[in-house]
Amino acid sequence: MNSLKVFLFNRFNTLSILTASVGLSIFLLMLRIKLTHSFFLIFLVWNLFLAIIPYTISLFLESKPTLSKAKHLLYMGIWLAFLPNAPYIVTDFIHLRLSLNYMVCLDLVVIASFAITGLAFYFLSINDMIKILKKNYKLQNEKYMLFVIFLLSSFGVYLGRFLRYNSWEIIQNPIMLITDILSIIFFPKTHVGAWVFTIVFTCFLRVCHFILLKSNYLKKL
């Protein structure tokens, strides 16, 4: 417990920024609710909660270097299953088509705030996980691992946004989920949209990550 407290204290600046970002997002949403008396976009709070889960897992793993490899792999599997929830919020811009004309600008700001916060959790979590893989598994090809993570995340976002799967359906409804995944993989001509979205979104995540690296933002955190 003491080691965890020390670890969190060392991450105080990062956690403070993230907390402020979450607070700003919720404040903007509450402002919208106050102005419109409508709970439209309230689902963003749940989406952001899901986005925080993988970062929490990566924080836990980095603070517990003595965990067995079996537990490491278990937590990393859970981490990977929940990871797409963080960049998924970017696709919530699709709901702008349902916004009232005079609320579009505010809704754009609200969704953007949640999306940026979700991406912050996403990239920080990946940054932590790469450190863990380097330390515990002697990861050599970091660029390839990042590409795989971005690709799987993008595919997960597609499954969530367009096929309406969620992370826990790996346990609740694995057969249908696996069937749909295999169909997309082995019959790409039938699922062109899935591949186009996955590739484009992977490029988007890669570009965002590249910008963050060049700005040294991740290194500072």
CSV table of N, CA and C in Angstrom, one decimal, residues 19-178:
chain,number,residue,atom,x,y,z
A,19,THR,N,-7.3,14.9,-13.8
A,19,THR,CA,-8.5,15.2,-13.0
A,19,THR,C,-9.1,16.6,-13.4
A,20,ALA,N,-8.3,17.5,-13.7
A,20,ALA,CA,-8.8,18.8,-14.2
A,20,ALA,C,-9.5,18.7,-15.5
A,21,SER,N,-9.0,17.9,-16.4
A,21,SER,CA,-9.6,17.6,-17.7
A,21,SER,C,-10.9,17.0,-17.6
A,22,VAL,N,-11.0,16.0,-16.7
A,22,VAL,CA,-12.3,15.3,-16.5
A,22,VAL,C,-13.3,16.3,-15.9
A,23,GLY,N,-12.8,17.1,-14.9
A,23,GLY,CA,-13.7,18.0,-14.3
A,23,GLY,C,-14.2,19.1,-15.3
A,24,LEU,N,-13.4,19.5,-16.2
A,24,LEU,CA,-13.8,20.5,-17.2
A,24,LEU,C,-14.8,19.9,-18.1
A,25,SER,N,-14.6,18.6,-18.5
A,25,SER,CA,-15.6,17.9,-19.4
A,25,SER,C,-16.9,17.8,-18.7
A,26,ILE,N,-16.9,17.4,-17.5
A,26,ILE,CA,-18.2,17.2,-16.8
A,26,ILE,C,-18.9,18.6,-16.6
A,27,PHE,N,-18.1,19.6,-16.2
A,27,PHE,CA,-18.6,20.9,-16.1
A,27,PHE,C,-19.3,21.4,-17.3
A,28,LEU,N,-18.7,21.2,-18.5
A,28,LEU,CA,-19.3,21.7,-19.7
A,28,LEU,C,-20.6,20.9,-20.0
A,29,LEU,N,-20.6,19.6,-19.7
A,29,LEU,CA,-21.8,18.8,-19.9
A,29,LEU,C,-22.9,19.3,-19.0
A,30,MET,N,-22.6,19.6,-17.7
A,30,MET,CA,-23.6,20.0,-16.8
A,30,MET,C,-24.1,21.4,-17.2
A,31,LEU,N,-23.3,22.2,-17.8
A,31,LEU,CA,-23.7,23.5,-18.3
A,31,LEU,C,-24.7,23.4,-19.4
A,32,ARG,N,-24.4,22.4,-20.2
A,32,ARG,CA,-25.4,22.1,-21.3
A,32,ARG,C,-26.7,21.6,-20.8
A,33,ILE,N,-26.7,20.8,-19.8
A,33,ILE,CA,-27.9,20.2,-19.2
A,33,ILE,C,-28.7,21.4,-18.6
A,34,LYS,N,-28.0,22.3,-17.9
A,34,LYS,CA,-28.6,23.4,-17.3
A,34,LYS,C,-29.3,24.3,-18.3
A,35,LEU,N,-28.6,24.6,-19.4
A,35,LEU,CA,-29.1,25.5,-20.4
A,35,LEU,C,-30.3,24.9,-21.2
A,36,THR,N,-30.3,23.6,-21.4
A,36,THR,CA,-31.3,23.0,-22.3
A,36,THR,C,-32.3,22.1,-21.5
A,37,HIS,N,-32.0,21.8,-20.2
A,37,HIS,CA,-32.9,20.9,-19.5
A,37,HIS,C,-33.1,19.6,-20.2
A,38,SER,N,-32.0,19.2,-20.8
A,38,SER,CA,-32.0,17.9,-21.5
A,38,SER,C,-30.7,17.1,-21.1
A,39,PHE,N,-30.9,15.8,-21.0
A,39,PHE,CA,-29.8,14.9,-20.7
A,39,PHE,C,-29.1,14.3,-21.9
A,40,PHE,N,-29.3,14.9,-23.0
A,40,PHE,CA,-28.6,14.5,-24.3
A,40,PHE,C,-27.1,14.6,-24.0
A,41,LEU,N,-26.4,13.6,-24.5
A,41,LEU,CA,-24.9,13.5,-24.3
A,41,LEU,C,-24.5,13.1,-22.9
A,42,ILE,N,-25.4,12.8,-22.0
A,42,ILE,CA,-25.0,12.3,-20.7
A,42,ILE,C,-24.3,11.0,-20.7
A,43,PHE,N,-24.4,10.2,-21.8
A,43,PHE,CA,-23.7,9.0,-22.0
A,43,PHE,C,-22.2,9.2,-22.1
A,44,LEU,N,-21.8,10.4,-22.3
A,44,LEU,CA,-20.4,10.7,-22.4
A,44,LEU,C,-19.7,10.4,-21.1
A,45,VAL,N,-20.4,10.6,-20.0
A,45,VAL,CA,-19.8,10.3,-18.6
A,45,VAL,C,-19.5,8.9,-18.5
A,46,TRP,N,-20.4,8.0,-19.0
A,46,TRP,CA,-20.1,6.5,-18.9
A,46,TRP,C,-19.0,6.2,-19.9
A,47,ASN,N,-19.0,6.8,-21.0
A,47,ASN,CA,-17.9,6.5,-22.0
A,47,ASN,C,-16.5,6.9,-21.4
A,48,LEU,N,-16.5,8.0,-20.7
A,48,LEU,CA,-15.2,8.5,-20.1
A,48,LEU,C,-14.8,7.6,-19.0
A,49,PHE,N,-15.8,7.1,-18.2
A,49,PHE,CA,-15.5,6.2,-17.2
A,49,PHE,C,-14.8,4.9,-17.7
A,50,LEU,N,-15.3,4.4,-18.8
A,50,LEU,CA,-14.7,3.2,-19.5
A,50,LEU,C,-13.4,3.5,-20.0
A,51,ALA,N,-13.1,4.8,-20.4
A,51,ALA,CA,-11.8,5.2,-21.0
A,51,ALA,C,-10.8,5.2,-19.9
A,52,ILE,N,-11.2,5.5,-18.6
A,52,ILE,CA,-10.3,5.6,-17.5
A,52,ILE,C,-9.8,4.2,-17.1
A,53,ILE,N,-10.6,3.2,-17.3
A,53,ILE,CA,-10.3,1.8,-16.8
A,53,ILE,C,-8.9,1.3,-17.3
A,54,PRO,N,-8.6,1.4,-18.6
A,54,PRO,CA,-7.3,0.9,-19.0
A,54,PRO,C,-6.1,1.7,-18.4
A,55,TYR,N,-6.3,3.0,-18.2
A,55,TYR,CA,-5.2,3.8,-17.6
A,55,TYR,C,-5.0,3.3,-16.1
A,56,THR,N,-6.1,3.0,-15.4
A,56,THR,CA,-6.1,2.6,-14.1
A,56,THR,C,-5.3,1.2,-14.0
A,57,ILE,N,-5.6,0.4,-14.9
A,57,ILE,CA,-4.9,-0.9,-15.0
A,57,ILE,C,-3.4,-0.8,-15.2
A,58,SER,N,-3.1,0.1,-16.2
A,58,SER,CA,-1.6,0.3,-16.5
A,58,SER,C,-0.9,0.9,-15.3
A,59,LEU,N,-1.6,1.8,-14.6
A,59,LEU,CA,-1.0,2.4,-13.4
A,59,LEU,C,-0.8,1.4,-12.3
A,60,PHE,N,-1.7,0.5,-12.2
A,60,PHE,CA,-1.6,-0.6,-11.2
A,60,PHE,C,-0.5,-1.5,-11.5
A,61,LEU,N,-0.4,-1.9,-12.8
A,61,LEU,CA,0.7,-2.8,-13.2
A,61,LEU,C,2.1,-2.2,-13.0
A,62,GLU,N,2.2,-0.9,-13.3
A,62,GLU,CA,3.5,-0.2,-13.2
A,62,GLU,C,3.9,0.0,-11.7
A,63,SER,N,2.9,0.0,-10.8
A,63,SER,CA,3.2,0.2,-9.4
A,63,SER,C,3.4,-1.1,-8.7
A,64,LYS,N,3.2,-2.2,-9.4
A,64,LYS,CA,3.3,-3.6,-8.9
A,64,LYS,C,4.3,-4.4,-9.7
A,65,PRO,N,5.6,-4.1,-9.7
A,65,PRO,CA,6.6,-4.8,-10.5
A,65,PRO,C,6.8,-6.2,-10.1
A,66,THR,N,6.3,-6.6,-8.9
A,66,THR,CA,6.6,-8.0,-8.4
A,66,THR,C,5.5,-9.0,-8.7
A,67,LEU,N,4.5,-8.5,-9.5
A,67,LEU,CA,3.4,-9.5,-9.8
A,67,LEU,C,4.0,-10.6,-10.7
A,68,SER,N,3.4,-11.8,-10.6
A,68,SER,CA,3.8,-12.9,-11.4
A,68,SER,C,3.4,-12.6,-12.9
A,69,LYS,N,4.1,-13.3,-13.8
A,69,LYS,CA,3.8,-13.1,-15.2
A,69,LYS,C,2.4,-13.6,-15.6
A,70,ALA,N,1.9,-14.6,-14.9
A,70,ALA,CA,0.5,-15.0,-15.1
A,70,ALA,C,-0.5,-13.9,-14.8
A,71,LYS,N,-0.3,-13.2,-13.7
A,71,LYS,CA,-1.2,-12.1,-13.3
A,71,LYS,C,-0.9,-10.9,-14.3
A,72,HIS,N,0.3,-10.7,-14.7
A,72,HIS,CA,0.6,-9.6,-15.6
A,72,HIS,C,-0.2,-9.8,-16.9
A,73,LEU,N,-0.1,-11.1,-17.4
A,73,LEU,CA,-0.8,-11.4,-18.7
A,73,LEU,C,-2.3,-11.2,-18.6
A,74,LEU,N,-2.8,-11.6,-17.4
A,74,LEU,CA,-4.3,-11.5,-17.2
A,74,LEU,C,-4.7,-10.1,-17.2
A,75,TYR,N,-3.9,-9.2,-16.5
A,75,TYR,CA,-4.3,-7.8,-16.4
A,75,TYR,C,-4.1,-7.1,-17.8
A,76,MET,N,-3.1,-7.5,-18.5
A,76,MET,CA,-2.8,-6.9,-19.8
A,76,MET,C,-3.9,-7.3,-20.8
A,77,GLY,N,-4.4,-8.5,-20.7
A,77,GLY,CA,-5.6,-9.0,-21.5
A,77,GLY,C,-6.8,-8.1,-21.2
A,78,ILE,N,-7.1,-7.9,-19.9
A,78,ILE,CA,-8.2,-7.0,-19.6
A,78,ILE,C,-8.0,-5.6,-20.1
A,79,TRP,N,-6.7,-5.1,-19.9
A,79,TRP,CA,-6.3,-3.8,-20.4
A,79,TRP,C,-6.6,-3.6,-21.9
A,80,LEU,N,-6.2,-4.6,-22.6
A,80,LEU,CA,-6.4,-4.6,-24.1
A,80,LEU,C,-7.9,-4.6,-24.5
A,81,ALA,N,-8.7,-5.3,-23.7
A,81,ALA,CA,-10.1,-5.4,-24.0
A,81,ALA,C,-10.8,-4.1,-23.8
A,82,PHE,N,-10.4,-3.3,-22.8
A,82,PHE,CA,-11.0,-2.1,-22.4
A,82,PHE,C,-10.3,-0.9,-23.1
A,83,LEU,N,-9.2,-1.1,-23.7
A,83,LEU,CA,-8.4,0.0,-24.3
A,83,LEU,C,-9.2,0.8,-25.4
A,84,PRO,N,-9.9,0.1,-26.3
A,84,PRO,CA,-10.6,0.9,-27.4
A,84,PRO,C,-11.7,1.8,-26.8
A,85,ASN,N,-12.1,1.7,-25.6
A,85,ASN,CA,-13.1,2.6,-25.0
A,85,ASN,C,-12.6,4.0,-24.9
A,86,ALA,N,-11.3,4.2,-24.8
A,86,ALA,CA,-10.7,5.5,-24.7
A,86,ALA,C,-10.8,6.3,-26.0
A,87,PRO,N,-10.3,5.8,-27.1
A,87,PRO,CA,-10.4,6.6,-28.4
A,87,PRO,C,-11.8,6.5,-29.0
A,88,TYR,N,-12.6,5.6,-28.5
A,88,TYR,CA,-14.0,5.4,-29.0
A,88,TYR,C,-14.8,6.7,-28.9
A,89,ILE,N,-14.4,7.5,-27.8
A,89,ILE,CA,-15.2,8.8,-27.6
A,89,ILE,C,-15.1,9.7,-28.8
A,90,VAL,N,-14.0,9.6,-29.6
A,90,VAL,CA,-13.8,10.4,-30.8
A,90,VAL,C,-15.0,10.2,-31.7
A,91,THR,N,-15.5,9.0,-31.8
A,91,THR,CA,-16.6,8.7,-32.7
A,91,THR,C,-17.9,9.3,-32.2
A,92,ASP,N,-18.0,9.8,-31.0
A,92,ASP,CA,-19.2,10.3,-30.5
A,92,ASP,C,-19.6,11.6,-31.2
A,93,PHE,N,-18.7,12.2,-32.0
A,93,PHE,CA,-19.0,13.3,-32.8
A,93,PHE,C,-20.2,13.0,-33.7
A,94,ILE,N,-20.4,11.8,-34.0
A,94,ILE,CA,-21.5,11.4,-34.9
A,94,ILE,C,-22.9,11.8,-34.3
A,95,HIS,N,-22.9,12.1,-33.0
A,95,HIS,CA,-24.2,12.5,-32.4
A,95,HIS,C,-24.5,14.0,-32.6
A,96,LEU,N,-23.6,14.7,-33.2
A,96,LEU,CA,-23.8,16.1,-33.6
A,96,LEU,C,-25.0,16.2,-34.5
A,97,ARG,N,-25.2,15.2,-35.3
A,97,ARG,CA,-26.3,15.3,-36.3
A,97,ARG,C,-27.7,15.3,-35.6
A,98,LEU,N,-27.7,15.0,-34.3
A,98,LEU,CA,-29.0,15.0,-33.6
A,98,LEU,C,-29.1,16.3,-32.7
A,99,SER,N,-28.1,17.1,-32.8
A,99,SER,CA,-28.1,18.4,-32.0
A,99,SER,C,-29.0,19.4,-32.6
A,100,LEU,N,-29.6,20.2,-31.7
A,100,LEU,CA,-30.4,21.3,-32.2
A,100,LEU,C,-29.5,22.4,-32.8
A,101,ASN,N,-30.0,23.1,-33.8
A,101,ASN,CA,-29.1,24.0,-34.6
A,101,ASN,C,-28.4,25.0,-33.7
A,102,TYR,N,-29.1,25.6,-32.7
A,102,TYR,CA,-28.5,26.6,-31.9
A,102,TYR,C,-27.6,26.0,-30.8
A,103,MET,N,-27.5,24.6,-30.7
A,103,MET,CA,-26.7,24.0,-29.7
A,103,MET,C,-25.5,23.3,-30.3
A,104,VAL,N,-25.4,23.3,-31.6
A,104,VAL,CA,-24.3,22.5,-32.3
A,104,VAL,C,-22.9,22.9,-31.8
A,105,CYS,N,-22.7,24.2,-31.7
A,105,CYS,CA,-21.3,24.7,-31.2
A,105,CYS,C,-21.0,24.2,-29.8
A,106,LEU,N,-22.0,24.4,-28.9
A,106,LEU,CA,-21.7,23.9,-27.5
A,106,LEU,C,-21.5,22.4,-27.5
A,107,ASP,N,-22.4,21.7,-28.2
A,107,ASP,CA,-22.2,20.2,-28.3
A,107,ASP,C,-20.9,19.8,-28.8
A,108,LEU,N,-20.4,20.5,-29.8
A,108,LEU,CA,-19.1,20.3,-30.4
A,108,LEU,C,-18.0,20.4,-29.3
A,109,VAL,N,-18.1,21.5,-28.6
A,109,VAL,CA,-17.1,21.7,-27.5
A,109,VAL,C,-17.2,20.7,-26.4
A,110,VAL,N,-18.4,20.3,-26.0
A,110,VAL,CA,-18.6,19.3,-25.0
A,110,VAL,C,-18.0,17.9,-25.4
A,111,ILE,N,-18.3,17.5,-26.6
A,111,ILE,CA,-17.8,16.2,-27.1
A,111,ILE,C,-16.3,16.3,-27.3
A,112,ALA,N,-15.8,17.4,-27.8
A,112,ALA,CA,-14.4,17.5,-28.0
A,112,ALA,C,-13.6,17.4,-26.7
A,113,SER,N,-14.2,18.0,-25.7
A,113,SER,CA,-13.6,18.0,-24.3
A,113,SER,C,-13.5,16.5,-23.8
A,114,PHE,N,-14.5,15.8,-24.0
A,114,PHE,CA,-14.5,14.4,-23.6
A,114,PHE,C,-13.6,13.6,-24.4
A,115,ALA,N,-13.6,13.8,-25.7
A,115,ALA,CA,-12.7,13.1,-26.7
A,115,ALA,C,-11.3,13.3,-26.4
A,116,ILE,N,-10.9,14.5,-26.2
A,116,ILE,CA,-9.5,14.9,-25.9
A,116,ILE,C,-9.0,14.2,-24.6
A,117,THR,N,-9.9,14.3,-23.6
A,117,THR,CA,-9.6,13.6,-22.3
A,117,THR,C,-9.5,12.1,-22.5
A,118,GLY,N,-10.4,11.5,-23.2
A,118,GLY,CA,-10.2,10.1,-23.5
A,118,GLY,C,-8.9,9.7,-24.2
A,119,LEU,N,-8.5,10.5,-25.2
A,119,LEU,CA,-7.3,10.3,-25.9
A,119,LEU,C,-6.1,10.5,-25.0
A,120,ALA,N,-6.2,11.4,-24.0
A,120,ALA,CA,-5.1,11.6,-23.0
A,120,ALA,C,-4.9,10.3,-22.2
A,121,PHE,N,-6.0,9.8,-21.7
A,121,PHE,CA,-5.9,8.6,-20.9
A,121,PHE,C,-5.4,7.4,-21.8
A,122,TYR,N,-5.8,7.4,-23.1
A,122,TYR,CA,-5.4,6.4,-24.0
A,122,TYR,C,-3.9,6.3,-24.2
A,123,PHE,N,-3.3,7.5,-24.6
A,123,PHE,CA,-1.9,7.5,-24.9
A,123,PHE,C,-1.0,7.4,-23.7
A,124,LEU,N,-1.5,7.9,-22.5
A,124,LEU,CA,-0.7,7.8,-21.3
A,124,LEU,C,-0.7,6.3,-20.9
A,125,SER,N,-1.8,5.7,-21.0
A,125,SER,CA,-1.9,4.3,-20.7
A,125,SER,C,-1.0,3.4,-21.5
A,126,ILE,N,-1.0,3.7,-22.8
A,126,ILE,CA,-0.1,3.0,-23.8
A,126,ILE,C,1.3,3.2,-23.4
A,127,ASN,N,1.6,4.5,-23.1
A,127,ASN,CA,3.0,4.8,-22.7
A,127,ASN,C,3.5,4.0,-21.5
A,128,ASP,N,2.6,3.9,-20.5
A,128,ASP,CA,2.9,3.1,-19.3
A,128,ASP,C,3.1,1.6,-19.7
A,129,MET,N,2.2,1.1,-20.5
A,129,MET,CA,2.3,-0.3,-20.9
A,129,MET,C,3.5,-0.6,-21.7
A,130,ILE,N,3.9,0.3,-22.5
A,130,ILE,CA,5.2,0.0,-23.3
A,130,ILE,C,6.4,0.0,-22.3
A,131,LYS,N,6.4,0.8,-21.3
A,131,LYS,CA,7.4,0.8,-20.3
A,131,LYS,C,7.4,-0.6,-19.5
A,132,ILE,N,6.2,-1.1,-19.2
A,132,ILE,CA,6.1,-2.3,-18.5
A,132,ILE,C,6.6,-3.5,-19.4
A,133,LEU,N,6.3,-3.4,-20.7
A,133,LEU,CA,6.7,-4.5,-21.6
A,133,LEU,C,8.2,-4.5,-21.8
A,134,LYS,N,8.8,-3.3,-21.8
A,134,LYS,CA,10.2,-3.2,-22.0
A,134,LYS,C,10.9,-3.7,-20.7
A,135,LYS,N,10.4,-3.4,-19.6
A,135,LYS,CA,11.0,-3.8,-18.3
A,135,LYS,C,10.9,-5.3,-18.0
A,136,ASN,N,9.7,-5.8,-18.2
A,136,ASN,CA,9.4,-7.2,-17.8
A,136,ASN,C,9.5,-8.2,-18.9
A,137,TYR,N,9.4,-7.8,-20.2
A,137,TYR,CA,9.4,-8.7,-21.3
A,137,TYR,C,10.5,-8.4,-22.3
A,138,LYS,N,11.3,-7.4,-22.0
A,138,LYS,CA,12.5,-7.0,-22.9
A,138,LYS,C,12.0,-6.7,-24.3
A,139,LEU,N,10.9,-5.9,-24.4
A,139,LEU,CA,10.4,-5.5,-25.7
A,139,LEU,C,11.4,-4.8,-26.5
A,140,GLN,N,11.6,-5.2,-27.7
A,140,GLN,CA,12.6,-4.7,-28.6
A,140,GLN,C,12.0,-3.8,-29.7
A,141,ASN,N,10.9,-4.3,-30.4
A,141,ASN,CA,10.3,-3.6,-31.5
A,141,ASN,C,9.1,-2.8,-31.0
A,142,GLU,N,9.4,-1.6,-30.4
A,142,GLU,CA,8.4,-0.8,-29.8
A,142,GLU,C,7.5,-0.3,-30.9
A,143,LYS,N,8.0,0.1,-32.1
A,143,LYS,CA,7.2,0.7,-33.1
A,143,LYS,C,6.2,-0.3,-33.7
A,144,TYR,N,6.6,-1.6,-33.8
A,144,TYR,CA,5.7,-2.6,-34.2
A,144,TYR,C,4.6,-2.9,-33.2
A,145,MET,N,5.0,-2.9,-31.9
A,145,MET,CA,4.0,-3.1,-30.9
A,145,MET,C,3.0,-2.0,-30.9
A,146,LEU,N,3.4,-0.7,-31.0
A,146,LEU,CA,2.5,0.4,-31.1
A,146,LEU,C,1.6,0.3,-32.2
A,147,PHE,N,2.1,-0.1,-33.4
A,147,PHE,CA,1.2,-0.3,-34.6
A,147,PHE,C,0.1,-1.3,-34.3
A,148,VAL,N,0.5,-2.4,-33.7
A,148,VAL,CA,-0.5,-3.5,-33.4
A,148,VAL,C,-1.5,-3.0,-32.4
A,149,ILE,N,-1.1,-2.2,-31.4
A,149,ILE,CA,-2.0,-1.7,-30.4
A,149,ILE,C,-3.0,-0.7,-31.0
A,150,PHE,N,-2.5,0.2,-31.9
A,150,PHE,CA,-3.3,1.1,-32.6
A,150,PHE,C,-4.3,0.4,-33.5
A,151,LEU,N,-3.8,-0.6,-34.2
A,151,LEU,CA,-4.7,-1.4,-35.1
A,151,LEU,C,-5.8,-2.1,-34.4
A,152,LEU,N,-5.4,-2.8,-33.3
A,152,LEU,CA,-6.4,-3.5,-32.5
A,152,LEU,C,-7.4,-2.5,-31.8
A,153,SER,N,-6.9,-1.4,-31.4
A,153,SER,CA,-7.8,-0.4,-30.8
A,153,SER,C,-8.8,0.1,-31.8
A,154,SER,N,-8.3,0.4,-33.0
A,154,SER,CA,-9.2,0.9,-34.1
A,154,SER,C,-10.2,-0.1,-34.5
A,155,PHE,N,-9.8,-1.4,-34.5
A,155,PHE,CA,-10.8,-2.4,-34.8
A,155,PHE,C,-11.8,-2.6,-33.7
A,156,GLY,N,-11.3,-2.4,-32.5
A,156,GLY,CA,-12.3,-2.5,-31.3
A,156,GLY,C,-13.3,-1.3,-31.4
A,157,VAL,N,-12.8,-0.1,-31.8
A,157,VAL,CA,-13.7,1.0,-31.9
A,157,VAL,C,-14.8,0.7,-33.0
A,158,TYR,N,-14.3,0.1,-34.1
A,158,TYR,CA,-15.3,-0.3,-35.1
A,158,TYR,C,-16.4,-1.2,-34.6
A,159,LEU,N,-15.9,-2.2,-33.8
A,159,LEU,CA,-16.8,-3.2,-33.3
A,159,LEU,C,-17.8,-2.5,-32.3
A,160,GLY,N,-17.3,-1.6,-31.6
A,160,GLY,CA,-18.2,-0.9,-30.6
A,160,GLY,C,-19.2,0.1,-31.3
A,161,ARG,N,-18.7,0.9,-32.2
A,161,ARG,CA,-19.5,1.9,-32.8
A,161,ARG,C,-20.5,1.4,-33.8
A,162,PHE,N,-20.1,0.5,-34.7
A,162,PHE,CA,-20.9,0.0,-35.8
A,162,PHE,C,-21.6,-1.3,-35.5
A,163,LEU,N,-20.9,-2.2,-34.8
A,163,LEU,CA,-21.6,-3.5,-34.5
A,163,LEU,C,-22.1,-3.5,-33.1
A,164,ARG,N,-21.9,-2.4,-32.3
A,164,ARG,CA,-22.5,-2.2,-31.0
A,164,ARG,C,-22.0,-3.3,-30.0
A,165,TYR,N,-20.8,-3.8,-30.1
A,165,TYR,CA,-20.3,-4.7,-29.1
A,165,TYR,C,-19.6,-3.8,-28.0
A,166,ASN,N,-19.6,-4.4,-26.8
A,166,ASN,CA,-18.9,-3.7,-25.7
A,166,ASN,C,-17.8,-4.7,-25.1
A,167,SER,N,-17.0,-4.1,-24.3
A,167,SER,CA,-15.8,-4.9,-23.8
A,167,SER,C,-16.2,-6.2,-23.1
A,168,TRP,N,-17.2,-6.2,-22.3
A,168,TRP,CA,-17.6,-7.4,-21.5
A,168,TRP,C,-18.3,-8.5,-22.3
A,169,GLU,N,-18.6,-8.2,-23.6
A,169,GLU,CA,-19.2,-9.2,-24.4
A,169,GLU,C,-18.2,-10.3,-24.8
A,170,ILE,N,-16.9,-10.1,-24.5
A,170,ILE,CA,-15.9,-11.1,-24.7
A,170,ILE,C,-16.3,-12.3,-23.8
A,171,ILE,N,-16.9,-12.0,-22.6
A,171,ILE,CA,-17.3,-13.0,-21.7
A,171,ILE,C,-18.8,-13.4,-21.9
A,172,GLN,N,-19.7,-12.4,-22.1
A,172,GLN,CA,-21.1,-12.6,-22.2
A,172,GLN,C,-21.5,-13.2,-23.5
A,173,ASN,N,-20.9,-12.8,-24.6
A,173,ASN,CA,-21.4,-13.2,-25.9
A,173,ASN,C,-20.2,-13.5,-26.8
A,174,PRO,N,-19.3,-14.4,-26.4
A,174,PRO,CA,-18.0,-14.6,-27.1
A,174,PRO,C,-18.2,-15.2,-28.5
A,175,ILE,N,-19.2,-16.2,-28.6
A,175,ILE,CA,-19.4,-16.9,-29.9
A,175,ILE,C,-19.8,-15.9,-31.0
A,176,MET,N,-20.8,-15.1,-30.8
A,176,MET,CA,-21.2,-14.1,-31.8
A,176,MET,C,-20.1,-13.1,-32.1
A,177,LEU,N,-19.4,-12.7,-31.1
A,177,LEU,CA,-18.3,-11.7,-31.3
A,177,LEU,C,-17.2,-12.3,-32.1
A,178,ILE,N,-16.8,-13.5,-31.8
A,178,ILE,CA,-15.7,-14.2,-32.5
A,178,ILE,C,-16.1,-14.5,-34.0
